[in-house]
Every structure is written in structure tokens, then in C-alpha cells.
Amino acid sequence: MEKSGSVDSLGSRRSSCVDSLSSSSTSRSDRSSLAKGPSASVNDLSPEVRTPGKPSTKAFRDSGKDDPELLPKEVVQIVAKDVTYICPFVGALRGILTVTNYRLFFRCINREPAFLLDLPLGVISKVDKIGGASSRGDVSYGLVCKDMRNLRFVYKPPEDSLQKSAFDVLTKFAFPNSNNLPLFAFEYDQVFPENGWKVYDALAEYKRQGLPNESWRISKVNDHYELCDSYPASLVVPVTITDEELRRVAAFRAKGRIPVLSWIHPESQAAVVRSSQPMSGVSGKRCKEDEKLLQAIMDANAQSHKLFIFDARPSVNAAANKMKGGGCESEDAYQNAELVFLDIHNIHVMRESLRKLREVVYPNIEDSHWLSNLESTHWLEHIKLILAGALRMADKVESGRTSVVVHCSDGWDRTAQLTSLTMIMLDAHYRTVTGFQTLIDKEWVSFGHRFQQRVGHGDQNHTDADRSPIFLQFIDCVWQMTQQFPAAFEFNEYFLITVLDHLYSCLFGTFLCNSEQQRVREELSKRTVSLWSLVNSQLEEFVNPLYVHYSSHVLLPSVSIRHLQLWLTYYIRWNPRMRPQEPVHQRYKELLAKRAELQKRVEELQRDVANRASVSSERAGSPTRSITPVQTFV
Amino acid sequence: MLSLGSGGAKSTKPSFVSYVTPEEIKSEKEPQKKERHPNLLPGEVVFCSTNPILKYTQDDISQRGIFGTLLCTNFRVSFISDETPQEEPTQHFKNKLYGENDIPLMCVDCLYGVYDEKKKLITGGMLKNKYPSKMIIHCKDLRVFQFCLTFTKEEEAKKIFQGIVHHCLEPKSLKCVFAFSYANTKGPEMQRTQRTLMFDSQEDWSQEMKRTKGNCRIVTENQNFELSERLPKYFIIPAAVSDDDLSKFPGKGLPIWCWSHHSGCALFKASSLPVTQEDGVAQAWMERMLHAVAQTHLYSVKIEDLLETLPNIQDIQQSYTKFKQFFLIDNSTDFWMSDVKWFSSLENTGWLDIIRQCLQKAVEVVECLEKENTNVLITEEEGSDLCCVISSLVQIMMDPHCRTLTGFQNLVQKEWVAGCHAFLDRCNHLHQKDKECQSPVFLLFLECVWQLVQQHSPAFQFSETYLTVLSDSIHVPAFGTFLFNSAFQRESCLKATLQHSQRGPLSWPAVWDWSMQFDCKAQELFINPLYAEKLKQEKVLRKVPRIKHQRQLSLPSSAFKTPPKKGFFKDEAESLKKMLRVKRFSRWMVPPDSPAVATRQFYEAWQQKPLDYHGLLLPCLDGPAMRLWMQRYLRWTPEAQILGGGSVAITSKLAELLGEVRALQRELAQKGWWDSMGEGHHRPQTMSLALVRTSLRLSSYFPFAASRNWSFKPVIPTGLLQSLMVTDKLASQEDETNEVISLV
């Protein structure tokens, strides 16, 4: 039962003996690499097609035609026959709908090849009953999904009121939080060879960065989340600031999110520091401990006598925040500090932008107005501003050797985007698979990006104004960088898509809850499985074969809109014509295989020659070495 | 070659018509000591030169620059820096004919003068006594040069300005084109050594017909252009066309064979009949032609008047004129300004839409040939513009031979050069005032090919760099390939010069002789390392189904079937009426809906099948699939460089691996173990390993602009706030709001 995914498949299922390495172009032979694991292919890029007779199809075939393969602890809740799925690309399809406590599974029976739809209930953000029952008693349902799709079903609910309607059951299990049910992640108990909860260890990561050192210490002041309930337990602060002073700073910073170090440059000691806005308010309140702290941050870097404070917001928003007691640092109070606004808009603007994007890309695209429609969503402009902000920060740290402090209002949305992108630009470690996992665990999960609120796991309140695609936007920015630097990242596009799919799936504990405090309280690491367990157990699927590790290579992406593209293989992956076109990785893999084969032959030949040489050397005493050893590279 | 008026230049004098004023010759003979000269090409003569001129460095908004000499020769406008040339960084991609500070005269697109801070377009006829303080040159290969004239003496500045205006903008005669001076120096034997078929001999045509197994007949009656001056010396027509009909209308309306499908059906193109004909005569004649075409295979024919649905050449010109403006960037501020409304600006030019329409039309024709095995006749006024675009695209999609480097060159030679595309008029090489005829039709074709290359890279032996270089070469006046309107014009020029010259027959080098422009190493960049070569052993392997096309093994259920397409390829009677219409309406902005749907179905059906890179290839035509040819259009813009990034990282890595595989194969082959494979021994070795090591320092527009020293500074946009005006009420909303706002 490893198939945990939505396959909006028009085709029959045939085993793809395909390389899963090519991120963009392939579907996954998900069963092959980890027989029992839930497949990573929650959303296949190109729905796979399986032929009968291939070994990998066995499980599928055996399990019977109409049933999904269930995950551990997954239980079928209802099976409804005679449901019609209105596919926007193929048309109306009649079939059987199965709802479990984890997924929606639809299979069209009277069609060869069969049509499958398989999606985790977590991606559903809204179940709509469209209009009343028709004369025949049919009711139309619309499912709005978090992954850009809208699904339409037509179904005749049972007339017998004692019988449950499939869509009522679906609604119940799609929104467990609203129905006093646990999220499926708490039931799922798959065991993986790797334990993803062990990937990130705050102290180990700080140690990698060379911390603590003579200027920075690791403070335990937040050990019990008393200083700040949305911050992690371990915080890196300047040695010259006492815990008592930190408490006073916490009173001055919104939600107690004090300036703490995220990353330090190994050579220049310039630091990336994150915080929330100062509570200076209309009257321009000051806090001498806060001023001292920023001064200490500047002093910790001997190479520069300046500090840049990046306020991610547009300046008007920062000004508006003063009315609510917030605001920004005044340059009078903070000597030697320069305040820069990055003009990135708030979560509501981003949510609206994605809503418009969905309208433009799903289900049909207006070809001749594609570009202007895309522009009108502003999605790529937001991406541009975020990348540009991170680029400016990276530039100050790298070329200016200056420490930077970044904050927005609360310091858990835009701030997380900016620090993590800056760190990816500056530190090649975060471009590896485990490094990237560390980065997400550190800058997003432990520093309190409110995943529960922003995604709305299991919650039926789809209009919740706290929902916003902030993390999606970050992954999109990373994807833009992988496009500009195709050899600089160890992970591939498929990895990024997998991360996003499981952001919504509620299968893993990684993206649950709002803060480290909540996670500890919920005992997530005991009660749920980490997404990284899955990823690290079948790593080869997520690796970019073109990756070259340059340890000291700083990436400075172009932020011109000319170089930003819409991530078609994510946003438009449901459109069958938008299949990824270019399997560069596939060609590369073919060559790798060919090289391996040839190398083997050369080695055989060498051995052969050596054998003959040893024979002849017995006779003549002069071994011949005509063949140079084959060099391996990469 | 430093001394002017040296032997080489003088000896060529009789062969070209000099239009240099005596003053100019005088100045040429008294060069200032300070001035330096480029290595002149054989036959190249300096008209005027001035020092000091300040050339602004493009990748710098501050008005800094370098001093040097500006010259104008009969080949180029050239700037030579006063600074002693530093040790040139290893240039991977150096054009032998012109350097990065040289602008071939034909390559000058527009000239602007800055008078009192105002930028004005300079036209040929205007009063040139007042010279500008700054001269901006926009090139057809999208480079932008800015020269400051205020540091030199007034007389000198005036002279160089007038010289450049005169040679770059004012109408000139064909014989003044540099190729006529240059041609003399090349032996006539050069051309014949190349593998590219020129299609100026009967053998080339019969070889091509044999290759495609066509069953038409070669016409030899036009050897001396007696039938028509707008047709090649040799051409192929349906076997059923009678000799009488051949000469009835001088070359007009004849169905000219382009290509034969393996099923036997074929693609033909024709020009329209002269409109003065009486309806009856013309109609009867056209019907005979259609019957002749139909008899080629299964008595079937579809006729398609391209101008009915595609933009005409003026539309194309207009659209491209708007489009290119977005890439001729004078400074950083302009760059970031145009970044704001980038997508809608691109869309408003309509250029990408024109590309899509051409590809779409080609797919429709492919569908007729491939699916219905019907003969297709495409027609157009002249039969040598859009007909060339469509017929070439059809062949690239259907015939894998056209996707090899040689095959592609053969195709261009067959359809465009021998096929009498009016390059001279369309490119306006002679700066004619009447710009009616100017239109970048050939570039449009290259754009379409680029889209195909982009979408199906492993199917093409050539790289996008090759296409970019080819698009540049149109404007290098050293070659004969893109210089003439027709084979007839070319021949008559040849004859005319022969009479005036004592030095044997002229021969213009063909652009296909790439060694004229690039050394072997640079030419390696023309080869696509991703190309999946067709191997005999692998033939079976290649057909292994690929996942990406394994969708929808059966067609959608009847519930969603679109109505059968109709009314697009009209039945013969209707189309005959259409063909005789005098006036054509450009209806291309609103293409009828049904063909798009039909094409889509055809594409989806093709998409389900296993992909064979050596079989039929179709482009995805959806909006997001149409891309901008970044390499061609953004390669000179410093703000758009990705330092250490771009596709060069992939290409070099692939090339490296490919090289290793080859080396291993050779090693094994030497030992006799592996000769059964016999793969790719003749293919040029691709880029060296060194490239991979340095790729960190290369920019995304490698190999172009490679010699420039890009500063490793991030390009940070100016004026971020202006770039995004979100006037929404959402913008002012607090992040942490507790109110639920309605979202519908």
C-alpha cells in the first residue's frame, strides 16, 4: 500500500522502467526502491502508466482493480459506486469512489486503460455542494484543492437517510480537526530505514557554523519557551548580552522574537540575524538593551562598522504598523545602522496572488493572452521581490562583509523566506539534500513559521485569513534558483515537488503545528513520521545527477523578471499537454550508464591484459602496461 | 595590414564601384600616427577614421568608457581601443571576420544621435551638418554601441558621423556590398568542398527526390531562367503537369515540389496567379494543377492559402520592430523599467503569437500528410515567404534528416536560397527607402526552429548557439548565401561582374563554410551534446516507450469529442475562388477556433505514443510552452547575465561525459573489443574539460559576450517599490488579522 498519491492519470498504468532521477520528466517507479514505503509520488509529475506483467505492477494488480492500496493504519470509510468525475481534460468519467481516512480514490471502470484519481484528503481545502439535486437526484460536488486543482464530481446520494453520503464522509475525514478526529499523520506508523527526525540538531548545526565562538554564545534562556513561545529552545546571541538583557529585549520585540543569529560567514564573521519588528509605536519608544544588542551584533564582526537592518515590508506598511504599537528601528536610536525596506507584501496579498494564478492556469489556459494573464497575477513579481531582497542581504554579507538584521512584522513569514534564501545563496551546504532539510527544519519549523495556520491542516475554515502560500513561495524561489544554476543543487525538482505535496498531505509530522513548543508538547517526533525519513530512505530519486559541489561558490541569481518563469511542472502539472519536455537528466543518465558499462569493459580488458602480462612476465619478465587506468570523475 | 591603401586594397579597386568622396580618400591616405587599424580583410578598405572617440562601456551606467579610434570601412564600423590590448582571456568563441567592437555595415539597424540630451533617430536623407554629441548604434544582432564624439576635432567628428550615416543608412547599389570585393579573393573551388547541397544542380535535386522517394519530375527548362526569374534553375513538379502548362504563366501558379512523405503523398508550394487573368482561364488552369498534384498519390489534395490565416509580411515586420525594442537596452534604468511590464509588453508585440501560428499551421499540414496521407499544396502571393517557413517547418517535424546539421543546411539551401526567398529585399540590405518589402521572415523561421529545439533538444544535432550564429550571419556581408533575391539575380550579378573583371569568375563564399567565421573549437559549440544519435544497434532500444508519452493510450471518450474539423482546409472549389480573390484580409489576429482544437487532438494523440527522436516531432503550442529565445535576445545585456549559471553548466557537463564515453569507446575499439558499437567516431569531440572547470566564471550567455569582464556583483534592481503597485486593500491589511475577510 505504498501508493500515497494523487494520480490524475488519463492513461493506463504501466511500469515505467524510467529513471526517477530526472526530476522533471518522469514518473516514479515508486515501488521499486522501497517496497513497503509510502511512495513519494504523491503527485506524479507525469502519471505513470503500468503494463501488466511487469514486476512492479504486481502489488497493484493483486490488490484488485477497484481498491486503492492502503497505507498502514489506513482504513476504507466508504465506497460509492456510480460516481461521475468531470475531468476538465478528458470529460465525464463514471467510476467508483473510495474514501479512506487518508485519501480519496477514484477509479473509472468502463474505460480501458483505466483512469485513476488518487489524492490525500489533506490537499482538499473546500468541499462544495454545487446547486441542488437535479431531477434525477444527482448532486454536483466541487473540491477545491490546495495544489491548484478543482475537482468536480456528480453523485447521487442514497435516498435512504440512514445511509451515509460519500461526500459527507469525505468532508468529515478531509477536515479531521473540525470533526474531532486526529490527523492521519498521528495514526500512520510506517517504519523507514532512516529516521528523519534526526536530520536536524540545532547544536550540531551551530557547531558546523563554528558556534559558539568568542563573539557568540548559545543561550538557554528560552529552554522552556518562556522568553518566546514561537522560538526554538537554543538561541545564538552575542556573548556580551546577558540573559536578563535578552528578556528586556523580548519585551520590546513583537511576540518576544528577539534578534538572534541564523547564519555566520565562516571568514568575515558577518552574520545573518533575524527578529520581529520593534515595538516602537507612534511615540517612537526605545529600548536600550535592544540598541545594545544590535550594537553587539555589529561589534561581533570586526570587519565592518556598519549594520544593515532589512525591513521586509514596504515602508508604508511599516509606518502603518506603528499605529498598532509596532514599527521599525529609527536610525537615530541605532547608530551605524542603515534601515532598508524590501517592499515585500503581506500574506494576504500573496494569498490573493495565488488565487489569481490558479484562475489563470487551471483548468484551461488562454494561449494568446497567457503572458498578460500571468502578469496580472503578480505572482512572479512577488517572487522577484523576495529573491531581490535575499540577494541584497547576501550581497551585504558577502561583498560588504557587513552583518544584517532582517525582520518583517512578526518575523515568521517574510523573514523566514529571506534568511533561508540568503543562506542558500551564501552557503553551499544548504544546497545539498540534507543541508536543505536542515534549513527547513531550522529557519522554518524551529523558528515558528505557522504551518498549521498558513496551510490550515485538517481545518474546514477555508476562508481563514491566516492561510497563505508563504512556504510555497519560498520553494518556488528555490526552484527559480535551481533553474538558473542547474548544477549547484544536489536535489532535483522532484524533491521540491515532494516537499510541497507533503506540506498538504498530513501524512508526515514535519509540517504540523505552529512552533517548536507545540511540536514538543504534541510529541511529534514520537507520534509521527518525518518526511525526511521517506526522502532519505530513497535518496536516489531526489538527487540531481548534474550536481557539482563547489563548497565556496556563492550564488547570485538574476532577479530580473526576464529570468523568472512560472514553474509549469508544479502549477500546470495537471494539464496533460504540459508534460515536461526535456529530459536532459535522462540523457545524462544514459551516458552515465554507458560510461559505467564501458569502464567495466575497460577494467575487464585491463584485468585480462594483466593476467596475460603476468603469464608473459613469467616468461619474459617484462609486464606490459598499455592501458591507462580509467579516471573517474564527478 | 596596418598600412592603408596597401597593395591588397588597391588591387581590388577595379572590381568595385567606389563611392568614396575624394576627401575621404585623402583622409584615408594620411592616417594619424596615433590611430590603429584593425586587421583588414582582403578587399576591405578604410573610408574614414577618427580619434579620439569615447566608447561608453555598456555594462556601466556611469558615463565611463574607453578612448579609441572609430573607423568606417566598406565592411564594418569598427572601434579600436587606444589601450594596449591586454592579454585576451581565452576566448572560446571568436568570430574571425569581426570582433566584438566591429559592426558589419549590414548589421547596423538604427542610428541615434543625441543632440542636447535629446535622442533622435537619424535617417539617411536628413541634414547631417549638425553632428550629435553622442551616437548610439543599434545592431541587428541586438548589440548597442554608444560613442561620444565631443572629444575629437569638429571636422573629424563631422566626417566620421557623415561617413557612418552614408554607409549604413543611405541606399546603395548591390555591387557596393562588401561581398563583391571579398569574393574575388576566394578561389572558386571552396564551395564545392562542402557537404551542404547547394541545389543549383540537377544532381542535388534528383538526390533529394531519391532520398525522400518522391515520384515527381525535374524540370530542366529553366536552366537559363527562360521560364521564370523567380524560380530556381531546376525544380520539381508533379509528373502530371504538361509541358504546355509549364510555360503558360511565367512560373506563376506552378505547384513546386517540396518534400515527399514515405507514404507517397507530397508537399507542394505555389505562388498565386497574376490577378489580371480572366477568371475562367485561371480557374481552369488551377484545376488542372490541382489534378496534377492529386495524381501524385491516391488522388487526394488539400490546398491551403497561407495568407488567409497567417500574418502577412508587413504584420511580421511590424511585430518584430516592436519586439526587438525590448532588447535594445541603452542603460540600466531602461532595463529595470521594462522589467515591470515585461510579460504584457512581450505579448503586445504579438511576436510569440506569430511564432505559434506558424508552428500551428505547420502542424496542420503535418497532420494532413501524416494522418490522412493527403497531398498538400500551400500557396501564397509570391510563394517564397510563408511558404518557405511552413514547408521547412513541416520537413523538420517529419524528416529527421532535417534535424541534423547538414540536413538543416540542405533544407535552408533548398527551400530558402534556391527557393528564391527574397533575402535582399526582406533584409533590406541596400537600405532602400521603400520598406514595404522588408520583413524578418527567415528569422521568424529560425525562431520557430528554436522553439522545436527547445522542446525536443535530443532530436536535434545542432545547438541553439548554431541558430543564434546563423541569425547573425544573415547580416554579415561577406557571404553570398543571404545576399540575393533569387537564383536569377545571383547569376546575373555573376555574369555582370565577369564582364568587368579580368580575374575569372566570381564566387561568394557560402555561410555554411563555418571555418570562415569560427575555428574548429568554436564550431564544436554548434553541436548539441544532448543529440540522441541514431544508431543501428540502438534503433530498437530507442523505441522503448518513454513514460512521458504514455498517456491516453486510447482517445478520449466520445463524450468529449470535438466536432470533426472543417472549413479549414477548404475543398477545392471553394479554395479556387479564394485563390482568385484580389484582396486579402489579414485575419490572423482571430484564428478560427476549430483548427486549434483539431491540432490539439492531433498533438495529444501523438503525445501518447512512445517518443521517437528520429520520427515525427510535434511542438506543444500552449501558451506557456512558447518561450523567449533568451540566448539571442539577452546575450549582450549585462543586467540579464547570470554569473556562474545558465545552461552552460549542463552543456559542459554533458559534453564532458560524452567525451569520456567516446574516449572509452576508442580505447576499447583500439583493443578490438568494442568495434561492434562503432558509435560516433566521426562526430567532432565536444568542448574540452577546461570549460567545465571554468564554468563557474562563465555567464549564462556563454559563448557570447564571453570576453567581457563581467563584474561579480549582483545586479540589484533599482526602485523596487515602483515595480509593484499593489493597490489592493489587502496590501494595507495587517499580517495577523483576526477578522475573516471574504474572498469571493
PDB file of C-alpha atoms in Angstrom, chain A residues 134-232:
ATOM      1  CA  SER A 134     -31.262  17.577 -10.342  1.00  0.00           C
ATOM      2  CA  SER A 135     -34.483  15.883 -11.382  1.00  0.00           C
ATOM      3  CA  ARG A 136     -32.699  12.565 -11.284  1.00  0.00           C
ATOM      4  CA  GLY A 137     -31.391  13.277  -7.834  1.00  0.00           C
ATOM      5  CA  ASP A 138     -27.803  13.912  -8.906  1.00  0.00           C
ATOM      6  CA  VAL A 139     -25.810  16.357  -6.863  1.00  0.00           C
ATOM      7  CA  SER A 140     -22.727  18.113  -8.082  1.00  0.00           C
ATOM      8  CA  TYR A 141     -19.721  18.491  -5.762  1.00  0.00           C
ATOM      9  CA  GLY A 142     -16.717  20.701  -6.205  1.00  0.00           C
ATOM     10  CA  LEU A 143     -13.443  20.016  -4.417  1.00  0.00           C
ATOM     11  CA  VAL A 144     -11.105  22.953  -4.185  1.00  0.00           C
ATOM     12  CA  CYS A 145      -7.582  21.685  -3.636  1.00  0.00           C
ATOM     13  CA  LYS A 146      -4.523  23.376  -2.168  1.00  0.00           C
ATOM     14  CA  ASP A 147      -2.407  22.078  -5.053  1.00  0.00           C
ATOM     15  CA  MET A 148      -4.099  24.200  -7.730  1.00  0.00           C
ATOM     16  CA  ARG A 149      -6.762  21.723  -8.768  1.00  0.00           C
ATOM     17  CA  ASN A 150     -10.508  21.919  -8.654  1.00  0.00           C
ATOM     18  CA  LEU A 151     -12.235  18.577  -8.948  1.00  0.00           C
ATOM     19  CA  ARG A 152     -15.866  18.154  -9.955  1.00  0.00           C
ATOM     20  CA  PHE A 153     -17.943  15.102  -9.138  1.00  0.00           C
ATOM     21  CA  VAL A 154     -21.535  14.252  -9.835  1.00  0.00           C
ATOM     22  CA  TYR A 155     -23.067  11.816  -7.412  1.00  0.00           C
ATOM     23  CA  LYS A 156     -26.486  10.623  -6.451  1.00  0.00           C
ATOM     24  CA  PRO A 157     -26.654  10.473  -2.668  1.00  0.00           C
ATOM     25  CA  PRO A 158     -28.520   7.488  -1.217  1.00  0.00           C
ATOM     26  CA  GLU A 159     -32.185   8.164  -0.771  1.00  0.00           C
ATOM     27  CA  ASP A 160     -32.242   6.210   2.411  1.00  0.00           C
ATOM     28  CA  SER A 161     -31.381   8.815   5.014  1.00  0.00           C
ATOM     29  CA  LEU A 162     -29.825   6.163   7.226  1.00  0.00           C
ATOM     30  CA  GLN A 163     -27.142   5.566   4.671  1.00  0.00           C
ATOM     31  CA  LYS A 164     -24.242   7.942   4.647  1.00  0.00           C
ATOM     32  CA  SER A 165     -23.423  10.011   1.632  1.00  0.00           C
ATOM     33  CA  ALA A 166     -19.879   9.515   0.368  1.00  0.00           C
ATOM     34  CA  PHE A 167     -19.271  13.219   0.303  1.00  0.00           C
ATOM     35  CA  ASP A 168     -20.353  13.681   3.884  1.00  0.00           C
ATOM     36  CA  VAL A 169     -17.824  11.047   4.856  1.00  0.00           C
ATOM     37  CA  LEU A 170     -15.275  12.719   2.652  1.00  0.00           C
ATOM     38  CA  THR A 171     -15.895  16.070   4.318  1.00  0.00           C
ATOM     39  CA  LYS A 172     -15.564  14.530   7.740  1.00  0.00           C
ATOM     40  CA  PHE A 173     -12.203  12.933   7.025  1.00  0.00           C
ATOM     41  CA  ALA A 174     -10.881  15.758   4.928  1.00  0.00           C
ATOM     42  CA  PHE A 175     -11.248  18.108   7.883  1.00  0.00           C
ATOM     43  CA  PRO A 176     -10.431  15.953  10.914  1.00  0.00           C
ATOM     44  CA  ASN A 177      -9.592  18.937  13.098  1.00  0.00           C
ATOM     45  CA  SER A 178     -13.085  20.305  12.609  1.00  0.00           C
ATOM     46  CA  ASN A 179     -14.594  16.908  13.393  1.00  0.00           C
ATOM     47  CA  ASN A 180     -12.632  15.949  16.475  1.00  0.00           C
ATOM     48  CA  LEU A 181     -10.606  13.386  14.619  1.00  0.00           C
ATOM     49  CA  PRO A 182      -6.823  13.051  14.676  1.00  0.00           C
ATOM     50  CA  LEU A 183      -4.785  13.922  11.600  1.00  0.00           C
ATOM     51  CA  PHE A 184      -3.756  10.821   9.730  1.00  0.00           C
ATOM     52  CA  ALA A 185      -0.103  11.572  10.486  1.00  0.00           C
ATOM     53  CA  PHE A 186      -0.740  10.526  14.078  1.00  0.00           C
ATOM     54  CA  GLU A 187      -2.003   7.125  13.005  1.00  0.00           C
ATOM     55  CA  TYR A 188       0.443   6.388  10.250  1.00  0.00           C
ATOM     56  CA  ASP A 189       3.257   4.251  11.609  1.00  0.00           C
ATOM     57  CA  GLN A 190       5.401   3.244   8.679  1.00  0.00           C
ATOM     58  CA  VAL A 191       8.944   2.369   9.683  1.00  0.00           C
ATOM     59  CA  PHE A 192      11.697   3.639   7.438  1.00  0.00           C
ATOM     60  CA  PRO A 193      15.361   2.678   7.408  1.00  0.00           C
ATOM     61  CA  GLU A 194      16.265   6.308   8.036  1.00  0.00           C
ATOM     62  CA  ASN A 195      14.942   8.444  10.831  1.00  0.00           C
ATOM     63  CA  GLY A 196      14.251  11.911   9.517  1.00  0.00           C
ATOM     64  CA  TRP A 197      13.746  13.393  12.959  1.00  0.00           C
ATOM     65  CA  LYS A 198      17.478  13.039  13.470  1.00  0.00           C
ATOM     66  CA  VAL A 199      18.405  15.203  10.500  1.00  0.00           C
ATOM     67  CA  TYR A 200      18.295  18.487  12.339  1.00  0.00           C
ATOM     68  CA  ASP A 201      20.025  19.016  15.594  1.00  0.00           C
ATOM     69  CA  ALA A 202      20.287  22.688  16.448  1.00  0.00           C
ATOM     70  CA  LEU A 203      23.522  22.395  18.377  1.00  0.00           C
ATOM     71  CA  ALA A 204      25.163  20.290  15.687  1.00  0.00           C
ATOM     72  CA  GLU A 205      24.164  22.800  13.039  1.00  0.00           C
ATOM     73  CA  TYR A 206      25.538  25.691  15.070  1.00  0.00           C
ATOM     74  CA  LYS A 207      28.688  23.700  15.607  1.00  0.00           C
ATOM     75  CA  ARG A 208      29.022  23.261  11.863  1.00  0.00           C
ATOM     76  CA  GLN A 209      28.921  27.027  11.597  1.00  0.00           C
ATOM     77  CA  GLY A 210      31.668  27.287  14.202  1.00  0.00           C
ATOM     78  CA  LEU A 211      29.375  28.388  17.019  1.00  0.00           C
ATOM     79  CA  PRO A 212      29.667  29.182  19.833  1.00  0.00           C
ATOM     80  CA  ASN A 213      32.810  31.255  19.342  1.00  0.00           C
ATOM     81  CA  GLU A 214      34.427  34.215  21.072  1.00  0.00           C
ATOM     82  CA  SER A 215      31.651  36.586  19.992  1.00  0.00           C
ATOM     83  CA  TRP A 216      28.550  34.418  20.004  1.00  0.00           C
ATOM     84  CA  ARG A 217      27.130  32.130  22.643  1.00  0.00           C
ATOM     85  CA  ILE A 218      24.275  29.672  22.714  1.00  0.00           C
ATOM     86  CA  SER A 219      21.738  30.861  25.236  1.00  0.00           C
ATOM     87  CA  LYS A 220      19.410  28.567  27.147  1.00  0.00           C
ATOM     88  CA  VAL A 221      17.175  31.457  28.142  1.00  0.00           C
ATOM     89  CA  ASN A 222      14.360  30.033  26.008  1.00  0.00           C
ATOM     90  CA  ASP A 223      14.819  26.458  27.136  1.00  0.00           C
ATOM     91  CA  HIS A 224      11.245  26.211  28.318  1.00  0.00           C
ATOM     92  CA  TYR A 225       9.886  28.599  25.707  1.00  0.00           C
ATOM     93  CA  GLU A 226       9.334  31.212  28.394  1.00  0.00           C
ATOM     94  CA  LEU A 227      11.105  34.059  26.653  1.00  0.00           C
ATOM     95  CA  CYS A 228       9.359  33.461  23.355  1.00  0.00           C
ATOM     96  CA  ASP A 229       6.852  30.694  22.724  1.00  0.00           C
ATOM     97  CA  SER A 230       7.384  30.687  18.959  1.00  0.00           C
ATOM     98  CA  TYR A 231      11.184  30.495  19.068  1.00  0.00           C
ATOM     99  CA  PRO A 232      13.303  27.355  19.442  1.00  0.00           C
TER     100      PRO A 232
END
